[in-house]
Short mmCIF file of C-alpha atoms in Angstrom, two decimals:
data_model
loop_
_atom_site.label_atom_id
_atom_site.label_comp_id
_atom_site.label_asym_id
_atom_site.label_seq_id
_atom_site.Cartn_x
_atom_site.Cartn_y
_atom_site.Cartn_z
CA THR P 1 235.34 138.10 169.59
CA GLU P 2 234.38 134.38 170.35
CA GLU P 3 230.95 135.82 171.60
CA LYS P 4 230.36 137.68 168.29
CA LYS P 5 231.18 134.71 166.27
CA GLU P 6 228.98 132.84 168.42
CA GLU P 7 226.29 135.49 167.66
CA LYS P 8 226.87 135.36 163.87
CA LYS P 9 226.55 131.73 163.91
CA GLY P 10 223.30 132.05 165.60
CA LYS P 11 221.78 134.40 163.29
CA GLN P 12 223.00 132.38 160.42
CA GLY P 13 221.42 129.30 161.78
CA LEU P 14 218.13 131.54 162.21
CA LEU P 15 218.33 132.65 158.73
CA GLU P 16 218.85 129.20 157.23
CA LEU P 17 216.00 127.95 159.50
CA LEU P 18 213.59 130.76 158.15
CA GLY P 19 214.89 130.00 154.54
CA ALA P 20 213.78 126.38 155.03
CA MET P 21 210.50 127.56 156.54
CA LYS P 22 209.77 129.58 153.28
CA VAL P 23 210.73 126.78 151.00
CA ASP P 24 208.32 124.43 152.96
CA THR P 25 205.47 127.00 152.49
CA THR P 26 205.97 127.50 148.64
CA THR P 27 206.05 123.83 148.21
CA LYS P 28 202.72 123.70 150.01
CA THR P 29 201.29 126.31 147.88
CA LYS P 30 202.66 124.75 144.45
CA LEU P 31 200.82 121.56 145.80
CA LYS P 32 197.63 123.13 146.27
CA SER P 33 197.68 124.92 143.13
CA LEU P 34 198.50 121.69 141.22
CA ARG P 35 195.73 119.99 143.15
CA LYS P 36 193.41 122.50 141.91
CA GLY P 37 194.69 122.23 138.44
CA LEU P 38 194.07 118.31 138.47
CA SER P 39 190.55 118.87 139.90
CA GLY P 40 189.57 121.44 137.28
CA GLN P 41 190.87 118.88 134.66
CA GLU P 42 188.87 116.00 136.33
CA ASN P 43 185.84 117.92 136.37
CA ALA P 44 185.94 118.80 132.76
CA VAL P 45 186.47 115.30 132.08
CA LYS P 46 183.47 114.18 134.32
CA GLN P 47 181.41 116.89 132.37
CA LYS P 48 182.41 115.36 129.07
CA ARG P 49 181.58 111.92 130.39
CA LEU P 50 178.26 113.00 131.46
CA VAL P 51 177.34 114.70 128.27
CA MET P 52 178.58 111.73 126.28
CA GLU P 53 176.46 109.63 128.53
CA SER P 54 173.16 111.81 128.27
CA THR P 55 173.75 112.10 124.32
CA SER P 56 174.14 108.12 124.15
CA SER P 57 171.29 107.50 126.51
CA MET P 58 169.08 109.84 124.27
CA PHE P 59 170.27 107.76 121.12
CA GLN P 60 169.43 104.44 122.87
CA GLN P 61 165.98 105.78 123.93
CA ALA P 62 165.54 106.77 120.12
CA THR P 63 166.61 103.62 118.89
CA ALA P 64 165.36 101.56 121.72
CA PRO P 65 162.68 98.81 121.08
CA PRO P 66 159.03 99.30 122.37
CA SER P 67 158.33 99.66 125.92
CA LYS P 68 157.56 96.56 127.84
CA SER P 69 153.77 97.74 128.23
CA LEU P 70 153.45 96.68 124.69
CA SER P 71 152.67 92.92 124.14
CA PRO P 72 154.75 90.58 121.87
CA GLU P 73 151.72 90.18 119.73
CA MET P 74 151.09 94.00 119.32
CA VAL P 75 154.83 94.31 118.27
CA ALA P 76 154.72 91.05 115.94
CA ALA P 77 151.30 92.67 114.34
CA VAL P 78 153.00 96.26 113.78
CA SER P 79 156.01 94.58 111.92
CA ALA P 80 154.00 92.44 110.07
CA ALA P 81 151.83 95.25 108.93
CA ALA P 82 155.03 97.70 108.36
CA SER P 83 156.36 94.56 106.03
CA THR P 84 153.71 95.02 103.60
CA LEU P 85 154.74 98.83 103.06
CA PRO P 86 157.81 100.44 101.50
CA ASP P 87 160.32 101.91 104.11
CA ARG P 88 159.63 99.25 106.91
CA SER P 89 161.82 100.72 109.47
CA ARG P 90 159.81 104.19 109.48
CA VAL P 91 156.59 102.92 109.30
CA GLU P 92 157.29 100.46 112.11
CA SER P 93 158.81 103.28 114.27
CA GLU P 94 155.83 105.76 113.51
CA LEU P 95 153.27 102.94 114.51
CA LEU P 96 155.05 102.04 117.71
CA LYS P 97 155.33 105.71 118.56
CA GLN P 98 151.75 106.15 118.04
CA LEU P 99 150.78 103.28 120.28
CA ARG P 100 153.31 104.37 122.99
CA LYS P 101 151.31 107.92 122.75
CA HIS P 102 148.22 106.51 123.51
CA GLU P 103 149.59 104.52 126.44
CA ALA P 104 150.94 107.77 127.77
CA VAL P 105 147.78 109.24 127.58
CA SER P 106 145.69 106.71 129.19
CA GLU P 107 148.27 106.38 131.85
CA GLU P 108 148.04 110.03 132.66
CA GLU P 109 143.98 109.78 132.83
CA ARG P 110 144.23 106.88 135.12
CA ARG P 111 146.48 108.75 137.44
CA ALA P 112 143.94 111.86 137.13
CA GLU P 113 141.23 109.61 138.02
CA THR P 114 142.97 108.09 141.04
CA GLN P 115 143.80 111.55 142.31
CA ASN P 116 140.37 112.72 141.96
CA ILE P 117 139.01 109.79 143.61
CA GLY P 118 141.53 110.28 146.45
CA ASN P 119 140.37 113.99 146.89
CA VAL P 120 136.74 113.02 146.99
CA ILE P 121 137.52 110.46 149.70
CA ALA P 122 139.64 113.14 151.64
CA ASP P 123 136.96 115.51 151.42
CA MET P 124 134.30 113.24 152.68
CA LYS P 125 133.11 113.53 156.30
CA VAL P 126 131.16 110.79 158.12
CA GLY P 127 128.08 111.99 159.79
CA LYS P 128 126.66 110.48 162.99
CA ASN P 129 123.00 110.66 164.16
CA PRO P 130 123.07 111.19 167.70
CA GLY P 131 119.30 110.64 168.11
CA VAL P 132 119.69 106.86 166.80
CA ARG P 133 119.07 104.62 169.47
CA LEU P 134 121.45 101.44 169.81
CA ASN P 135 120.39 98.09 170.09
CA SER P 136 123.43 96.80 171.99
CA TRP P 137 123.35 97.54 175.69
CA PRO P 138 125.94 96.29 178.26
CA ALA P 139 124.78 93.60 180.78
CA ASN P 140 125.49 95.86 183.79
CA GLN P 141 123.54 98.80 182.28
CA ILE P 142 119.86 99.51 183.08
CA ARG P 143 117.70 99.97 179.63
CA PHE P 144 114.79 102.30 179.92
CA ASP P 145 111.71 102.65 177.85
CA ASP P 146 112.03 105.88 175.94
CA ASP P 147 109.59 105.64 173.22
CA GLY P 148 106.87 104.17 175.58
CA ARG P 149 106.32 101.02 173.35
CA GLY P 150 107.39 98.77 176.02
CA TYR P 151 110.73 96.83 176.84
CA THR P 152 111.20 93.95 174.42
CA HIS P 153 114.19 91.67 174.15
CA ASP P 154 114.34 91.74 170.41
CA ARG P 155 117.81 90.43 169.03
CA GLY P 156 119.27 89.68 165.69
CA ILE P 157 117.89 90.70 162.31
CA MET P 158 114.33 91.01 163.04
CA GLY P 159 115.09 93.67 165.87
CA GLU P 160 117.31 95.44 163.17
CA LEU P 161 114.29 95.46 160.77
CA GLY P 162 111.88 96.83 163.35
CA GLU P 163 114.26 99.46 164.43
CA ILE P 164 114.62 100.67 160.74
CA ARG P 165 110.76 100.41 160.00
CA ARG P 166 110.34 103.06 162.88
CA ARG P 167 113.05 105.27 161.82
CA ASN P 168 111.74 105.48 158.38
CA SER P 169 108.12 105.75 159.23
CA ALA P 170 106.36 108.72 157.65
CA PHE P 171 104.39 109.48 160.95
CA THR P 172 107.45 109.71 163.20
CA ALA P 173 109.76 111.71 160.56
CA LYS P 174 110.50 115.49 161.24
CA LYS P 175 108.03 118.00 159.74
CA LEU P 176 109.16 119.98 156.76
CA ASN P 177 106.65 122.52 157.01
CA ILE P 178 106.57 122.89 153.20
CA PHE P 179 102.65 123.40 153.04
CA SER P 180 100.73 125.73 154.82
CA ALA P 181 97.88 125.06 157.27
CA VAL P 182 94.40 124.96 155.70
CA ASP P 183 92.19 127.52 157.48
CA GLN P 184 88.69 126.39 157.44
CA ASP P 185 87.26 129.87 156.48
CA THR P 186 89.11 130.00 153.20
CA GLN P 187 87.92 126.68 152.01
CA THR P 188 85.47 127.01 149.15
CA ASP P 189 82.02 125.47 149.75
CA ALA P 190 81.34 122.37 147.74
CA GLY P 191 77.81 123.53 146.47
CA ASN P 192 79.38 126.61 144.84
CA ARG P 193 81.60 124.37 142.54
CA PRO P 194 80.17 123.47 139.02
CA SER P 195 78.81 120.28 138.75
CA LEU P 196 79.58 117.68 136.20
CA TRP P 197 76.48 118.35 134.07
CA ASP P 198 77.70 122.04 133.93
CA ALA P 199 81.04 121.10 132.73
CA GLU P 200 79.55 118.86 129.98
CA LEU P 201 77.19 121.91 128.85
CA ALA P 202 80.40 123.98 128.65
CA ASN P 203 82.04 121.26 126.52
CA GLN P 204 79.32 121.04 124.10
CA LEU P 205 79.16 124.87 123.74
CA VAL P 206 82.85 124.77 122.87
CA ARG P 207 82.36 122.19 120.30
CA ALA P 208 79.56 124.02 118.79
CA VAL P 209 81.84 126.83 118.21
CA ASN P 210 84.75 124.80 117.18
CA GLN P 211 84.00 122.15 115.15
CA ARG P 212 87.66 120.76 114.95
CA PRO P 213 88.13 117.83 117.56
CA ARG P 214 91.03 118.93 120.01
CA ASN P 215 92.57 115.51 120.34
CA GLY P 216 92.54 112.08 119.25
CA PHE P 217 89.75 110.87 121.21
CA GLU P 218 87.39 113.30 120.19
CA GLU P 219 88.22 112.54 116.57
CA MET P 220 87.52 108.77 117.04
CA ILE P 221 84.15 110.00 118.73
CA VAL P 222 83.25 111.94 115.54
CA TRP P 223 84.19 109.02 113.25
CA THR P 224 82.07 106.60 115.14
CA ARG P 225 79.11 108.70 114.71
CA GLU P 226 79.72 109.05 111.46
CA GLY P 227 79.95 105.43 111.05
CA LYS P 228 83.80 105.36 110.11
CA LEU P 229 84.33 103.22 113.08
CA TRP P 230 83.02 100.26 115.07
CA GLN P 231 80.89 101.06 118.10
CA TYR P 232 81.94 99.42 121.33
CA PRO P 233 81.12 96.92 122.18
CA VAL P 234 81.52 95.64 118.68
CA ASN P 235 78.45 94.79 116.83
CA ASN P 236 78.88 92.58 113.75
CA GLN P 237 75.38 93.63 112.63
CA ALA P 238 76.26 97.68 112.97
CA GLY P 239 75.08 99.59 110.01
CA MET P 240 72.54 97.02 108.99
CA GLU P 241 69.48 97.90 111.20
CA GLU P 242 67.24 97.85 108.06
CA GLU P 243 67.78 93.95 107.86
CA ALA P 244 66.75 93.25 111.41
CA ASN P 245 63.29 92.92 110.21
CA VAL P 246 64.16 90.76 107.30
CA PRO P 247 63.62 87.06 107.82
CA PHE P 248 67.00 85.06 107.65
CA HIS P 249 65.47 82.81 104.99
CA GLU P 250 65.30 85.57 102.68
CA HIS P 251 69.26 85.70 102.66
CA VAL P 252 69.86 82.03 102.19
CA PHE P 253 67.13 80.51 99.97
CA LEU P 254 67.62 82.57 96.84
CA GLU P 255 66.97 79.75 94.03
CA ARG P 256 63.24 80.68 93.74
CA HIS P 257 64.40 83.99 92.22
CA LEU P 258 65.85 81.77 89.21
CA ALA P 259 62.40 80.49 88.17
CA ASP P 260 61.67 83.36 85.92
CA GLY P 261 64.15 84.93 83.09
CA PHE P 262 66.57 82.05 83.43
CA PRO P 263 66.83 78.68 81.42
CA ARG P 264 66.06 75.64 83.57
CA HIS P 265 69.31 73.53 82.31
CA GLY P 266 72.48 74.41 80.36
CA PRO P 267 75.73 76.29 81.48
CA ILE P 268 73.74 79.57 82.13
CA ARG P 269 71.78 77.96 84.80
CA HIS P 270 74.72 76.10 86.28
CA PHE P 271 76.36 79.49 86.50
CA MET P 272 73.57 81.47 87.95
CA GLU P 273 73.40 78.49 90.58
CA LEU P 274 76.92 79.23 91.62
CA VAL P 275 76.10 82.90 91.96
CA VAL P 276 72.91 82.25 93.94
CA THR P 277 75.25 80.10 96.31
CA GLY P 278 77.86 82.90 96.78
CA LEU P 279 75.23 85.47 97.32
CA SER P 280 73.57 83.03 100.14
CA LYS P 281 77.03 82.74 102.03
CA ASN P 282 77.64 86.51 101.75
CA HIS P 283 76.63 88.12 105.08
CA GLN P 284 77.77 91.46 104.24
CA LEU P 285 75.01 92.15 101.71
CA THR P 286 71.61 93.19 102.30
CA VAL P 287 68.59 91.27 100.68
CA ALA P 288 68.07 94.23 98.28
CA GLN P 289 71.51 94.02 97.12
CA LYS P 290 71.42 90.29 96.60
CA LEU P 291 68.27 90.82 94.30
CA GLU P 292 69.82 93.56 92.41
CA HIS P 293 72.58 91.33 91.38
CA ILE P 294 70.30 88.56 90.41
CA THR P 295 68.37 91.19 88.37
CA TRP P 296 71.32 92.58 86.50
CA PHE P 297 72.33 89.19 85.44
CA GLN P 298 68.75 88.68 84.20
CA ASN P 299 68.63 91.82 82.14
CA TYR P 300 71.96 91.00 80.77
CA PHE P 301 70.91 87.25 79.48
CA GLN P 302 67.83 88.63 78.02
CA GLU P 303 69.59 91.17 75.91
CA LYS P 304 71.73 88.34 74.86
CA GLN P 305 68.74 86.51 74.02
CA GLU P 306 69.93 85.81 70.23
CA ILE P 307 73.12 84.13 71.60
CA LEU P 308 70.97 81.97 74.02
CA ASN P 309 68.84 80.68 71.45
CA GLU P 310 71.99 79.76 69.12
CA ALA P 311 73.49 78.13 71.85
CA GLU P 312 70.36 75.75 72.59
#
């Protein structure tokens, strides 16, 4: 009986221990569920805070003053310009928005240019000419005369200039073989070519058929032959070949033509003396034209003889 009692006590203790263990497990699960609920509530609160912060930042950006890139003078000018118009705040915001838009576009273009330059530099390759002969030689190395021009001790800028001249010479450069070699058999004989006189004859035949000048030079030649232009070298007596045989005194001394047909004193005489003086100084008229002038005045005054008699 005592053994049975001890067994019952052991079973009860074991059951109590298991019950306590079940309680512990349930408490842990409850704590986990509570923690999950709290974390969910905290996440919701955090999300709400982020949404509020984003909306507040957007509102601040919308109502924020212009960016630092705009100078204070520009902002002051915008505000002064907006003060002269109704709805000042709206006008100011539109002006600043337009200015920031231009700055954003210019910044994008500048970045694109820098990227393009970077791409070009990245794609560039430095070429080296293996045939270039260096001027610098180590002290312990033997220098040979490769070009056959002799060994010289050229140093400094003069040696570099000489090397550049030899490098850029037209006779030492590589041939491009653009032109084919001239065959002596295919060359035309110089005697078979038309001479200068043949070409001139052909031009004369063409001008005989076509009377109109082909260019401005031929037009000037035609005008010169017609007497419309001066001949070169310029001759001031051109067109006055008839006056070449006329003595000089016939042009200057014209008072002797006033002896007949004109009064010897009075206003008409004085007038004619002035006319004769002017004709003697005129080098563009011939002697015949000067005499025609004098004759015209003579005939005119003779027709007015009655008026002359009354004047006397």
